[in-house]
Amino acid sequence: MNEWHRLTAVEAARRLARRELSAEALLRSCLERIAAREPEVRAFAHLDADAALAQARALDAGPLRGLLHGLPLGVKDILDTADQPTACGTPIYAGHRPPADAAPVALARGAGAVIAGKTVTTELANMTAGVTRHPLNPAHSPGGSSSGSAAAVADFMLPLALGTQTAGSIVRPAAYCGVVGFKPSFGRAPRAGVKPNAESMDVVGGFGRTVEDAALLAAVLLGDRRALDEPVPETFRLGLAPGPDRDHAADDVIACWQQAVRVLAPRLARCEDAALPADVADIAALQGALQAHETALSLAHEHRVHRERLSPALLELLDRGAALDAVQVEALRARAARWRSDVDTLFERFDVLLAPSTRDTAPAGLAFTGDPLYCRPWSLLGLPCVHLPFARGANGLPVGLQLVGRKGEDHRVLAAAKRAMAWLG
Amino acid sequence: MNEWHRLTAVEAARRLARRELSAEALLRSCLERIAAREPEVRAFAHLDADAALAQARALDAGPLRGLLHGLPLGVKDILDTADQPTACGTPIYAGHRPPADAAPVALARGAGAVIAGKTVTTELANMTAGVTRHPLNPAHSPGGSSSGSAAAVADFMLPLALGTQTAGSIVRPAAYCGVVGFKPSFGRAPRAGVKPNAESMDVVGGFGRTVEDAALLAAVLLGDRRALDEPVPETFRLGLAPGPDRDHAADDVIACWQQAVRVLAPRLARCEDAALPADVADIAALQGALQAHETALSLAHEHRVHRERLSPALLELLDRGAALDAVQVEALRARAARWRSDVDTLFERFDVLLAPSTRDTAPAGLAFTGDPLYCRPWSLLGLPCVHLPFARGANGLPVGLQLVGRKGEDHRVLAAAKRAMAWLG
């Protein structure tokens, strides 16, 4: 029995491009893995093996399409797909058939990806969990909101998957599941056809099992070959940025931080504390308030018409967000704008920052997808992040940290992440 | 025969709130006007009188909903409506039924608006004209891309309508049709459920026959009572900003500019040339390039799957936009960011800027919706704009100018526009 589903995306892409491996064979291997594991993991909101195989055969019969030729891709179920339902994790949209692919899906398809299935999201990509379970321990949450995408990639069901992040919805599940999560700079990957939450923070990104795999997907999402081709630096300047909530980290995360600094510091051109602006103590709360406000606007229809079909937690968030007035929101935006400018200057001293990804390993139970606390600052600031999965907690579940780059320098944070993982791995 | 359809939105809202006028009576008056005029003007992509009347009767039977209670509203056909088809001006989406209202539609409905019908847009809100004709001369274009919304309001079919702008799609048709067009600051009105073109510039705004009417709609769209309540200033500081393309204005626009300066200057606290950054000569071209690039991303699905159903002009734009690489785009964005910062400082000396809205009056013929040249800078910069319809060209068609405000000070540019129209009107 083959193990094609265990290939990295980069290795599979190489063989596919040489026609040494067919898209159909790779997909069949993934489908077998899915058949074996899906009853336990529940990563998929929609999966039609025959339709996916038809896509794969069409690719095998035609010319090479692009960087993702023949690679099976999972798509978070808040991204529209023209050939598959898109339910956004809510009964409100059960069975909904969009008339078009979301732009990131269209870009991936144009680059040759097989849209293998739709992955489970939390309710409208907010905090109420979907059905997905952690691949390494089904009694634990995989994190959210990109739950199914992170779990499917971690569990070797698929080499790559798309996710989205508003607070911590890519980096958090990547951390819990032990895969690489890439959140681009704000405004770099298109969002047409993606269900919005907070327009000033929502981004589309992805998951892979290696930084190189995530970079391959990033090159397509961002339309930027540098994500793939940027030379891996021999060393780099690292700013330590545990942030104002550093004391909320569990022992596993502290141990992981200490391990990273011990391994990295001797190899780095610089490794020093990065001083965030003096008044960031409430940055996570401010991000949360702005997210609630903008989400209440984006979901104005659901909030008005479908109150009884929303979870109590989401309804509370929408009520809270809608209660903020324009003057209050303006004050939040003004602080965020100043922080963006202040933090940008940090990148004159540092190539990338190191920050925690999560407070702990994946939480026990399926109802709570975990706290996005450590992701909120970088989502508010719009900076590119790469989660590095290099450690295990005391319970055996994955843990890691994120590298944060300068806005627009997605290719540089990916390159630094490749180097860091080579040292840490 | 009543003439309720000729009431301003503000006056109609007052009578509706006192229950002196019913939503049904107002809507019936509008529907009669539409029945008389629509064969010539062709403002509507979809109109179901019975369904609209049912909305009106439900409002009459219930409590007062909000600022727009009982007001018939036109909705540009790139905004999703849960109860009406949304075809985006292209056969690709003919008859498409979205599962939800776009967020601005939901906000308007929540404030009591009757969603009276969907108004004609150009193809996917780009440059290929729809069927709408100018209300004052059917041999002329009403402008675009919010063609039907501007024409319906100008022709007294509806008191208010929603539009969107990426380059000049609100201000241009407002200018041609002789109504007030309001384009908000970038990022202030939600866009969920609105078909995207260029994500860094698309905004949702609206049309009314007076600034007060446009401000009423703005208060709902922005969730900001200040749009309505900001005191009208006794005077203000005006910066004259004809921009680097000033020499492209036709005689009618030059005459209109001279008239405005003659009337306003003696009444203003300041009226001086506003110095735009030295290197803005190509700002319109840069905006156009960035728009093409981002539109190619947003319409990646249509570009990939429906090439043969796109107009040659749109296909050319998408091909051109897709050909830009990430490094080129980064350079465009960097210049735009610097301009945003530089122009922001102008507002320390000036409350608002005065700029041309169009090169001329509405063009003859229906194929060309006019040049957005004079709107491109402010769309790129994300500044709030109000078109002031106060003059006529030699051919009797409307002409006017726009006031441009500081980002986020939508309420202040609306208040200044009220004062300016009182002086100019």
PDB file of N, CA, C and O in Angstrom, chain A residues 82 93 96 99-101 103 106-107 109-110 187-192 196 199 222-224 226 297-298 300-302 304 326-327 330 333 408, chain B residues 82 93 96 99-101 103 106-107 109-110 187-192 196 199 222-224 226 297-298 300-302 304 326-327 330 333 408:
ATOM      1  N   ALA A  82     -17.852  26.827  -6.262  1.00  0.00           N
ATOM      2  CA  ALA A  82     -18.890  26.752  -7.293  1.00  0.00           C
ATOM      3  C   ALA A  82     -19.427  25.333  -7.440  1.00  0.00           C
ATOM      4  O   ALA A  82     -20.560  25.138  -7.880  1.00  0.00           O
ATOM      5  N   TYR A  93     -27.154  28.309   6.563  1.00  0.00           N
ATOM      6  CA  TYR A  93     -26.697  28.141   5.176  1.00  0.00           C
ATOM      7  C   TYR A  93     -26.483  26.679   4.791  1.00  0.00           C
ATOM      8  O   TYR A  93     -25.773  26.398   3.821  1.00  0.00           O
ATOM      9  N   HIS A  96     -26.249  25.436   1.087  1.00  0.00           N
ATOM     10  CA  HIS A  96     -26.170  26.568   0.152  1.00  0.00           C
ATOM     11  C   HIS A  96     -25.149  26.305  -0.955  1.00  0.00           C
ATOM     12  O   HIS A  96     -24.034  25.855  -0.702  1.00  0.00           O
ATOM     13  N   PRO A  99     -22.724  30.589  -6.461  1.00  0.00           N
ATOM     14  CA  PRO A  99     -22.629  30.575  -7.928  1.00  0.00           C
ATOM     15  C   PRO A  99     -21.202  30.673  -8.446  1.00  0.00           C
ATOM     16  O   PRO A  99     -20.992  30.615  -9.649  1.00  0.00           O
ATOM     17  N   ALA A 100     -20.234  30.845  -7.553  1.00  0.00           N
ATOM     18  CA  ALA A 100     -18.847  31.079  -7.998  1.00  0.00           C
ATOM     19  C   ALA A 100     -17.891  30.584  -6.933  1.00  0.00           C
ATOM     20  O   ALA A 100     -18.251  30.455  -5.769  1.00  0.00           O
ATOM     21  N   ASP A 101     -16.652  30.339  -7.347  1.00  0.00           N
ATOM     22  CA  ASP A 101     -15.580  30.095  -6.392  1.00  0.00           C
ATOM     23  C   ASP A 101     -15.166  31.400  -5.733  1.00  0.00           C
ATOM     24  O   ASP A 101     -15.070  32.442  -6.401  1.00  0.00           O
ATOM     25  N   ALA A 103     -12.378  33.939  -4.513  1.00  0.00           N
ATOM     26  CA  ALA A 103     -11.157  34.267  -5.257  1.00  0.00           C
ATOM     27  C   ALA A 103      -9.968  33.380  -4.873  1.00  0.00           C
ATOM     28  O   ALA A 103      -9.252  32.905  -5.767  1.00  0.00           O
ATOM     29  N   ALA A 106     -10.430  30.133  -6.600  1.00  0.00           N
ATOM     30  CA  ALA A 106     -10.199  30.268  -8.042  1.00  0.00           C
ATOM     31  C   ALA A 106      -8.702  30.330  -8.347  1.00  0.00           C
ATOM     32  O   ALA A 106      -8.241  29.736  -9.333  1.00  0.00           O
ATOM     33  N   LEU A 107      -7.946  31.041  -7.510  1.00  0.00           N
ATOM     34  CA  LEU A 107      -6.500  31.109  -7.724  1.00  0.00           C
ATOM     35  C   LEU A 107      -5.865  29.723  -7.566  1.00  0.00           C
ATOM     36  O   LEU A 107      -5.004  29.335  -8.355  1.00  0.00           O
ATOM     37  N   ARG A 109      -7.370  26.775  -7.882  1.00  0.00           N
ATOM     38  CA  ARG A 109      -7.793  25.932  -9.011  1.00  0.00           C
ATOM     39  C   ARG A 109      -7.013  26.296 -10.269  1.00  0.00           C
ATOM     40  O   ARG A 109      -6.588  25.410 -11.026  1.00  0.00           O
ATOM     41  N   GLY A 110      -6.818  27.587 -10.469  1.00  0.00           N
ATOM     42  CA  GLY A 110      -6.059  28.033 -11.637  1.00  0.00           C
ATOM     43  C   GLY A 110      -4.616  27.537 -11.595  1.00  0.00           C
ATOM     44  O   GLY A 110      -3.991  27.335 -12.635  1.00  0.00           O
ATOM     45  N   GLY A 187      -4.627  42.343   3.705  1.00  0.00           N
ATOM     46  CA  GLY A 187      -4.816  43.001   2.413  1.00  0.00           C
ATOM     47  C   GLY A 187      -4.060  42.382   1.264  1.00  0.00           C
ATOM     48  O   GLY A 187      -4.124  42.884   0.148  1.00  0.00           O
ATOM     49  N   ARG A 188      -3.346  41.289   1.487  1.00  0.00           N
ATOM     50  CA  ARG A 188      -2.538  40.731   0.414  1.00  0.00           C
ATOM     51  C   ARG A 188      -3.240  39.614  -0.367  1.00  0.00           C
ATOM     52  O   ARG A 188      -3.094  39.529  -1.572  1.00  0.00           O
ATOM     53  N   ALA A 189      -3.982  38.745   0.300  1.00  0.00           N
ATOM     54  CA  ALA A 189      -4.704  37.682  -0.412  1.00  0.00           C
ATOM     55  C   ALA A 189      -6.148  38.147  -0.622  1.00  0.00           C
ATOM     56  O   ALA A 189      -6.741  38.741   0.276  1.00  0.00           O
ATOM     57  N   PRO A 190      -6.718  37.913  -1.800  1.00  0.00           N
ATOM     58  CA  PRO A 190      -8.085  38.402  -2.055  1.00  0.00           C
ATOM     59  C   PRO A 190      -9.107  37.676  -1.192  1.00  0.00           C
ATOM     60  O   PRO A 190      -8.899  36.535  -0.784  1.00  0.00           O
ATOM     61  N   ARG A 191     -10.238  38.353  -0.946  1.00  0.00           N
ATOM     62  CA  ARG A 191     -11.273  37.799  -0.067  1.00  0.00           C
ATOM     63  C   ARG A 191     -12.635  37.689  -0.733  1.00  0.00           C
ATOM     64  O   ARG A 191     -13.617  37.344  -0.059  1.00  0.00           O
ATOM     65  N   ALA A 192     -12.734  37.997  -2.018  1.00  0.00           N
ATOM     66  CA  ALA A 192     -14.028  37.892  -2.691  1.00  0.00           C
ATOM     67  C   ALA A 192     -14.581  36.481  -2.513  1.00  0.00           C
ATOM     68  O   ALA A 192     -13.864  35.500  -2.722  1.00  0.00           O
ATOM     69  N   PRO A 196     -17.383  37.338   5.341  1.00  0.00           N
ATOM     70  CA  PRO A 196     -16.620  38.265   6.179  1.00  0.00           C
ATOM     71  C   PRO A 196     -17.011  38.204   7.655  1.00  0.00           C
ATOM     72  O   PRO A 196     -18.157  37.945   8.004  1.00  0.00           O
ATOM     73  N   GLU A 199     -13.899  43.252   8.678  1.00  0.00           N
ATOM     74  CA  GLU A 199     -13.276  43.596   7.395  1.00  0.00           C
ATOM     75  C   GLU A 199     -11.879  44.158   7.534  1.00  0.00           C
ATOM     76  O   GLU A 199     -11.077  44.041   6.604  1.00  0.00           O
ATOM     77  N   LEU A 222      -0.929  34.723  -2.651  1.00  0.00           N
ATOM     78  CA  LEU A 222      -0.459  36.108  -2.705  1.00  0.00           C
ATOM     79  C   LEU A 222      -0.056  36.510  -4.113  1.00  0.00           C
ATOM     80  O   LEU A 222       0.271  37.668  -4.356  1.00  0.00           O
ATOM     81  N   GLY A 223      -0.043  35.559  -5.044  1.00  0.00           N
ATOM     82  CA  GLY A 223       0.453  35.864  -6.384  1.00  0.00           C
ATOM     83  C   GLY A 223       1.884  36.353  -6.334  1.00  0.00           C
ATOM     84  O   GLY A 223       2.265  37.274  -7.049  1.00  0.00           O
ATOM     85  N   ASP A 224       2.692  35.739  -5.490  1.00  0.00           N
ATOM     86  CA  ASP A 224       4.022  36.259  -5.218  1.00  0.00           C
ATOM     87  C   ASP A 224       5.016  35.105  -5.140  1.00  0.00           C
ATOM     88  O   ASP A 224       5.094  34.405  -4.130  1.00  0.00           O
ATOM     89  N   ARG A 226       7.987  35.225  -4.632  1.00  0.00           N
ATOM     90  CA  ARG A 226       8.996  35.389  -3.578  1.00  0.00           C
ATOM     91  C   ARG A 226       8.669  34.558  -2.344  1.00  0.00           C
ATOM     92  O   ARG A 226       9.576  34.187  -1.589  1.00  0.00           O
ATOM     93  N   LEU A 297     -21.505  44.244  12.047  1.00  0.00           N
ATOM     94  CA  LEU A 297     -21.856  44.865  10.764  1.00  0.00           C
ATOM     95  C   LEU A 297     -21.893  43.814   9.655  1.00  0.00           C
ATOM     96  O   LEU A 297     -22.855  43.744   8.886  1.00  0.00           O
ATOM     97  N   SER A 298     -20.851  43.004   9.570  1.00  0.00           N
ATOM     98  CA  SER A 298     -20.786  42.016   8.487  1.00  0.00           C
ATOM     99  C   SER A 298     -21.935  41.019   8.567  1.00  0.00           C
ATOM    100  O   SER A 298     -22.451  40.573   7.536  1.00  0.00           O
ATOM    101  N   ALA A 300     -24.867  41.601   9.797  1.00  0.00           N
ATOM    102  CA  ALA A 300     -26.094  42.367  10.096  1.00  0.00           C
ATOM    103  C   ALA A 300     -27.346  41.610   9.654  1.00  0.00           C
ATOM    104  O   ALA A 300     -28.373  41.635  10.344  1.00  0.00           O
ATOM    105  N   HIS A 301     -27.254  40.917   8.526  1.00  0.00           N
ATOM    106  CA  HIS A 301     -28.425  40.161   8.057  1.00  0.00           C
ATOM    107  C   HIS A 301     -28.765  39.025   9.021  1.00  0.00           C
ATOM    108  O   HIS A 301     -29.913  38.892   9.457  1.00  0.00           O
ATOM    109  N   GLU A 302     -27.771  38.217   9.365  1.00  0.00           N
ATOM    110  CA  GLU A 302     -28.012  37.093  10.270  1.00  0.00           C
ATOM    111  C   GLU A 302     -28.474  37.596  11.638  1.00  0.00           C
ATOM    112  O   GLU A 302     -29.342  36.996  12.271  1.00  0.00           O
ATOM    113  N   ARG A 304     -30.144  40.235  12.266  1.00  0.00           N
ATOM    114  CA  ARG A 304     -31.492  40.790  12.183  1.00  0.00           C
ATOM    115  C   ARG A 304     -32.541  39.702  11.958  1.00  0.00           C
ATOM    116  O   ARG A 304     -33.608  39.724  12.574  1.00  0.00           O
ATOM    117  N   ALA A 326     -20.216  54.994  16.811  1.00  0.00           N
ATOM    118  CA  ALA A 326     -19.177  55.365  15.853  1.00  0.00           C
ATOM    119  C   ALA A 326     -18.015  56.107  16.521  1.00  0.00           C
ATOM    120  O   ALA A 326     -16.858  55.947  16.118  1.00  0.00           O
ATOM    121  N   VAL A 327     -18.305  56.884  17.522  1.00  0.00           N
ATOM    122  CA  VAL A 327     -17.241  57.653  18.184  1.00  0.00           C
ATOM    123  C   VAL A 327     -16.329  56.723  18.975  1.00  0.00           C
ATOM    124  O   VAL A 327     -15.100  56.856  18.965  1.00  0.00           O
ATOM    125  N   GLU A 330     -14.198  54.856  16.483  1.00  0.00           N
ATOM    126  CA  GLU A 330     -13.163  55.742  15.960  1.00  0.00           C
ATOM    127  C   GLU A 330     -11.970  55.797  16.914  1.00  0.00           C
ATOM    128  O   GLU A 330     -10.818  55.783  16.466  1.00  0.00           O
ATOM    129  N   ARG A 333     -10.010  52.596  16.530  1.00  0.00           N
ATOM    130  CA  ARG A 333      -9.261  52.594  15.270  1.00  0.00           C
ATOM    131  C   ARG A 333      -8.045  53.512  15.344  1.00  0.00           C
ATOM    132  O   ARG A 333      -6.998  53.219  14.756  1.00  0.00           O
ATOM    133  N   GLY A 408       3.644  43.199   4.670  1.00  0.00           N
ATOM    134  CA  GLY A 408       4.046  43.125   3.267  1.00  0.00           C
ATOM    135  C   GLY A 408       5.276  42.268   3.040  1.00  0.00           C
ATOM    136  O   GLY A 408       5.596  41.943   1.897  1.00  0.00           O
TER     137      GLY A 408
ATOM    138  N   ALA B  82     -31.804  39.221  -0.148  1.00  0.00           N
ATOM    139  CA  ALA B  82     -32.331  37.889   0.166  1.00  0.00           C
ATOM    140  C   ALA B  82     -33.647  37.633  -0.543  1.00  0.00           C
ATOM    141  O   ALA B  82     -34.013  36.480  -0.783  1.00  0.00           O
ATOM    142  N   TYR B  93     -24.566  35.898 -13.907  1.00  0.00           N
ATOM    143  CA  TYR B  93     -25.349  35.770 -12.679  1.00  0.00           C
ATOM    144  C   TYR B  93     -26.832  36.090 -12.881  1.00  0.00           C
ATOM    145  O   TYR B  93     -27.534  36.372 -11.907  1.00  0.00           O
ATOM    146  N   HIS B  96     -29.625  35.023 -10.351  1.00  0.00           N
ATOM    147  CA  HIS B  96     -29.044  34.494  -9.110  1.00  0.00           C
ATOM    148  C   HIS B  96     -29.800  35.006  -7.884  1.00  0.00           C
ATOM    149  O   HIS B  96     -30.077  36.191  -7.760  1.00  0.00           O
ATOM    150  N   PRO B  99     -28.510  34.052  -0.669  1.00  0.00           N
ATOM    151  CA  PRO B  99     -29.185  33.538   0.524  1.00  0.00           C
ATOM    152  C   PRO B  99     -29.335  34.583   1.628  1.00  0.00           C
ATOM    153  O   PRO B  99     -29.930  34.285   2.653  1.00  0.00           O
ATOM    154  N   ALA B 100     -28.793  35.772   1.440  1.00  0.00           N
ATOM    155  CA  ALA B 100     -28.807  36.773   2.519  1.00  0.00           C
ATOM    156  C   ALA B 100     -28.764  38.163   1.910  1.00  0.00           C
ATOM    157  O   ALA B 100     -28.347  38.344   0.775  1.00  0.00           O
ATOM    158  N   ASP B 101     -29.178  39.140   2.694  1.00  0.00           N
ATOM    159  CA  ASP B 101     -28.964  40.538   2.330  1.00  0.00           C
ATOM    160  C   ASP B 101     -27.506  40.907   2.535  1.00  0.00           C
ATOM    161  O   ASP B 101     -26.886  40.505   3.532  1.00  0.00           O
ATOM    162  N   ALA B 103     -24.725  43.393   3.871  1.00  0.00           N
ATOM    163  CA  ALA B 103     -24.782  44.111   5.156  1.00  0.00           C
ATOM    164  C   ALA B 103     -25.410  45.500   5.026  1.00  0.00           C
ATOM    165  O   ALA B 103     -26.247  45.862   5.870  1.00  0.00           O
ATOM    166  N   ALA B 106     -29.090  45.031   4.848  1.00  0.00           N
ATOM    167  CA  ALA B 106     -29.626  44.626   6.153  1.00  0.00           C
ATOM    168  C   ALA B 106     -29.722  45.813   7.099  1.00  0.00           C
ATOM    169  O   ALA B 106     -30.707  45.949   7.846  1.00  0.00           O
ATOM    170  N   LEU B 107     -28.705  46.687   7.069  1.00  0.00           N
ATOM    171  CA  LEU B 107     -28.751  47.875   7.928  1.00  0.00           C
ATOM    172  C   LEU B 107     -29.917  48.781   7.522  1.00  0.00           C
ATOM    173  O   LEU B 107     -30.640  49.302   8.376  1.00  0.00           O
ATOM    174  N   ARG B 109     -32.672  47.911   5.891  1.00  0.00           N
ATOM    175  CA  ARG B 109     -33.929  47.238   6.248  1.00  0.00           C
ATOM    176  C   ARG B 109     -34.186  47.349   7.745  1.00  0.00           C
ATOM    177  O   ARG B 109     -35.326  47.592   8.168  1.00  0.00           O
ATOM    178  N   GLY B 110     -33.133  47.178   8.522  1.00  0.00           N
ATOM    179  CA  GLY B 110     -33.273  47.295   9.970  1.00  0.00           C
ATOM    180  C   GLY B 110     -33.712  48.696  10.384  1.00  0.00           C
ATOM    181  O   GLY B 110     -34.370  48.862  11.421  1.00  0.00           O
ATOM    182  N   GLY B 187     -13.592  51.978   4.353  1.00  0.00           N
ATOM    183  CA  GLY B 187     -13.590  51.151   5.561  1.00  0.00           C
ATOM    184  C   GLY B 187     -14.670  51.477   6.562  1.00  0.00           C
ATOM    185  O   GLY B 187     -14.720  50.847   7.616  1.00  0.00           O
ATOM    186  N   ARG B 188     -15.545  52.433   6.259  1.00  0.00           N
ATOM    187  CA  ARG B 188     -16.540  52.816   7.253  1.00  0.00           C
ATOM    188  C   ARG B 188     -17.881  52.094   7.079  1.00  0.00           C
ATOM    189  O   ARG B 188     -18.514  51.747   8.079  1.00  0.00           O
ATOM    190  N   ALA B 189     -18.347  51.892   5.866  1.00  0.00           N
ATOM    191  CA  ALA B 189     -19.601  51.154   5.650  1.00  0.00           C
ATOM    192  C   ALA B 189     -19.265  49.693   5.353  1.00  0.00           C
ATOM    193  O   ALA B 189     -18.311  49.421   4.625  1.00  0.00           O
ATOM    194  N   PRO B 190     -20.013  48.744   5.925  1.00  0.00           N
ATOM    195  CA  PRO B 190     -19.669  47.333   5.713  1.00  0.00           C
ATOM    196  C   PRO B 190     -19.915  46.905   4.266  1.00  0.00           C
ATOM    197  O   PRO B 190     -20.740  47.485   3.570  1.00  0.00           O
ATOM    198  N   ARG B 191     -19.188  45.881   3.842  1.00  0.00           N
ATOM    199  CA  ARG B 191     -19.273  45.428   2.447  1.00  0.00           C
ATOM    200  C   ARG B 191     -19.666  43.966   2.312  1.00  0.00           C
ATOM    201  O   ARG B 191     -19.671  43.428   1.197  1.00  0.00           O
ATOM    202  N   ALA B 192     -19.978  43.287   3.395  1.00  0.00           N
ATOM    203  CA  ALA B 192     -20.365  41.870   3.298  1.00  0.00           C
ATOM    204  C   ALA B 192     -21.532  41.738   2.337  1.00  0.00           C
ATOM    205  O   ALA B 192     -22.511  42.474   2.423  1.00  0.00           O
ATOM    206  N   PRO B 196     -17.160  42.289  -4.805  1.00  0.00           N
ATOM    207  CA  PRO B 196     -15.961  43.132  -4.744  1.00  0.00           C
ATOM    208  C   PRO B 196     -15.337  43.391  -6.121  1.00  0.00           C
ATOM    209  O   PRO B 196     -15.420  42.561  -7.019  1.00  0.00           O
ATOM    210  N   GLU B 199     -10.421  45.574  -3.437  1.00  0.00           N
ATOM    211  CA  GLU B 199     -10.704  45.533  -1.993  1.00  0.00           C
ATOM    212  C   GLU B 199     -10.148  46.715  -1.234  1.00  0.00           C
ATOM    213  O   GLU B 199     -10.690  47.072  -0.184  1.00  0.00           O
ATOM    214  N   LEU B 222     -23.285  54.190   7.934  1.00  0.00           N
ATOM    215  CA  LEU B 222     -22.080  54.309   8.759  1.00  0.00           C
ATOM    216  C   LEU B 222     -22.368  54.018  10.224  1.00  0.00           C
ATOM    217  O   LEU B 222     -21.443  53.972  11.034  1.00  0.00           O
ATOM    218  N   GLY B 223     -23.641  53.828  10.576  1.00  0.00           N
ATOM    219  CA  GLY B 223     -23.986  53.652  11.978  1.00  0.00           C
ATOM    220  C   GLY B 223     -23.537  54.851  12.792  1.00  0.00           C
ATOM    221  O   GLY B 223     -23.036  54.710  13.909  1.00  0.00           O
ATOM    222  N   ASP B 224     -23.709  56.045  12.238  1.00  0.00           N
ATOM    223  CA  ASP B 224     -23.127  57.240  12.840  1.00  0.00           C
ATOM    224  C   ASP B 224     -24.125  58.391  12.748  1.00  0.00           C
ATOM    225  O   ASP B 224     -24.290  59.015  11.701  1.00  0.00           O
ATOM    226  N   ARG B 226     -23.832  61.223  13.758  1.00  0.00           N
ATOM    227  CA  ARG B 226     -23.212  62.520  13.457  1.00  0.00           C
ATOM    228  C   ARG B 226     -23.382  62.900  11.984  1.00  0.00           C
ATOM    229  O   ARG B 226     -23.387  64.092  11.652  1.00  0.00           O
ATOM    230  N   LEU B 297      -7.936  39.980  -9.154  1.00  0.00           N
ATOM    231  CA  LEU B 297      -7.959  39.016  -8.051  1.00  0.00           C
ATOM    232  C   LEU B 297      -9.396  38.739  -7.615  1.00  0.00           C
ATOM    233  O   LEU B 297      -9.804  37.584  -7.472  1.00  0.00           O
ATOM    234  N   SER B 298     -10.174  39.798  -7.404  1.00  0.00           N
ATOM    235  CA  SER B 298     -11.548  39.605  -6.923  1.00  0.00           C
ATOM    236  C   SER B 298     -12.388  38.816  -7.909  1.00  0.00           C
ATOM    237  O   SER B 298     -13.246  38.036  -7.519  1.00  0.00           O
ATOM    238  N   ALA B 300     -11.276  36.592  -9.992  1.00  0.00           N
ATOM    239  CA  ALA B 300     -10.446  35.479 -10.476  1.00  0.00           C
ATOM    240  C   ALA B 300     -11.313  34.336 -11.004  1.00  0.00           C
ATOM    241  O   ALA B 300     -10.963  33.689 -12.008  1.00  0.00           O
ATOM    242  N   HIS B 301     -12.452  34.081 -10.356  1.00  0.00           N
ATOM    243  CA  HIS B 301     -13.328  33.004 -10.835  1.00  0.00           C
ATOM    244  C   HIS B 301     -13.887  33.328 -12.216  1.00  0.00           C
ATOM    245  O   HIS B 301     -13.786  32.515 -13.140  1.00  0.00           O
ATOM    246  N   GLU B 302     -14.466  34.512 -12.361  1.00  0.00           N
ATOM    247  CA  GLU B 302     -15.055  34.897 -13.646  1.00  0.00           C
ATOM    248  C   GLU B 302     -13.979  34.949 -14.733  1.00  0.00           C
ATOM    249  O   GLU B 302     -14.225  34.564 -15.885  1.00  0.00           O
ATOM    250  N   ARG B 304     -11.326  33.193 -14.909  1.00  0.00           N
ATOM    251  CA  ARG B 304     -10.853  31.848 -15.234  1.00  0.00           C
ATOM    252  C   ARG B 304     -11.903  31.031 -15.976  1.00  0.00           C
ATOM    253  O   ARG B 304     -11.596  30.335 -16.936  1.00  0.00           O
ATOM    254  N   ALA B 326       3.796  40.938  -7.950  1.00  0.00           N
ATOM    255  CA  ALA B 326       3.679  41.392  -6.565  1.00  0.00           C
ATOM    256  C   ALA B 326       4.625  42.543  -6.259  1.00  0.00           C
ATOM    257  O   ALA B 326       4.294  43.442  -5.473  1.00  0.00           O
ATOM    258  N   VAL B 327       5.787  42.546  -6.867  1.00  0.00           N
ATOM    259  CA  VAL B 327       6.759  43.612  -6.581  1.00  0.00           C
ATOM    260  C   VAL B 327       6.280  44.934  -7.179  1.00  0.00           C
ATOM    261  O   VAL B 327       6.389  45.991  -6.543  1.00  0.00           O
ATOM    262  N   GLU B 330       3.477  46.181  -4.997  1.00  0.00           N
ATOM    263  CA  GLU B 330       4.014  46.712  -3.743  1.00  0.00           C
ATOM    264  C   GLU B 330       4.482  48.156  -3.922  1.00  0.00           C
ATOM    265  O   GLU B 330       4.262  49.008  -3.042  1.00  0.00           O
ATOM    266  N   ARG B 333       1.440  50.375  -4.047  1.00  0.00           N
ATOM    267  CA  ARG B 333       0.851  50.536  -2.704  1.00  0.00           C
ATOM    268  C   ARG B 333       1.691  51.468  -1.834  1.00  0.00           C
ATOM    269  O   ARG B 333       1.151  52.213  -1.015  1.00  0.00           O
ATOM    270  N   GLY B 408     -12.468  59.578   7.697  1.00  0.00           N
ATOM    271  CA  GLY B 408     -13.179  59.373   8.960  1.00  0.00           C
ATOM    272  C   GLY B 408     -14.052  60.545   9.360  1.00  0.00           C
ATOM    273  O   GLY B 408     -14.858  60.415  10.281  1.00  0.00           O
TER     274      GLY B 408
END
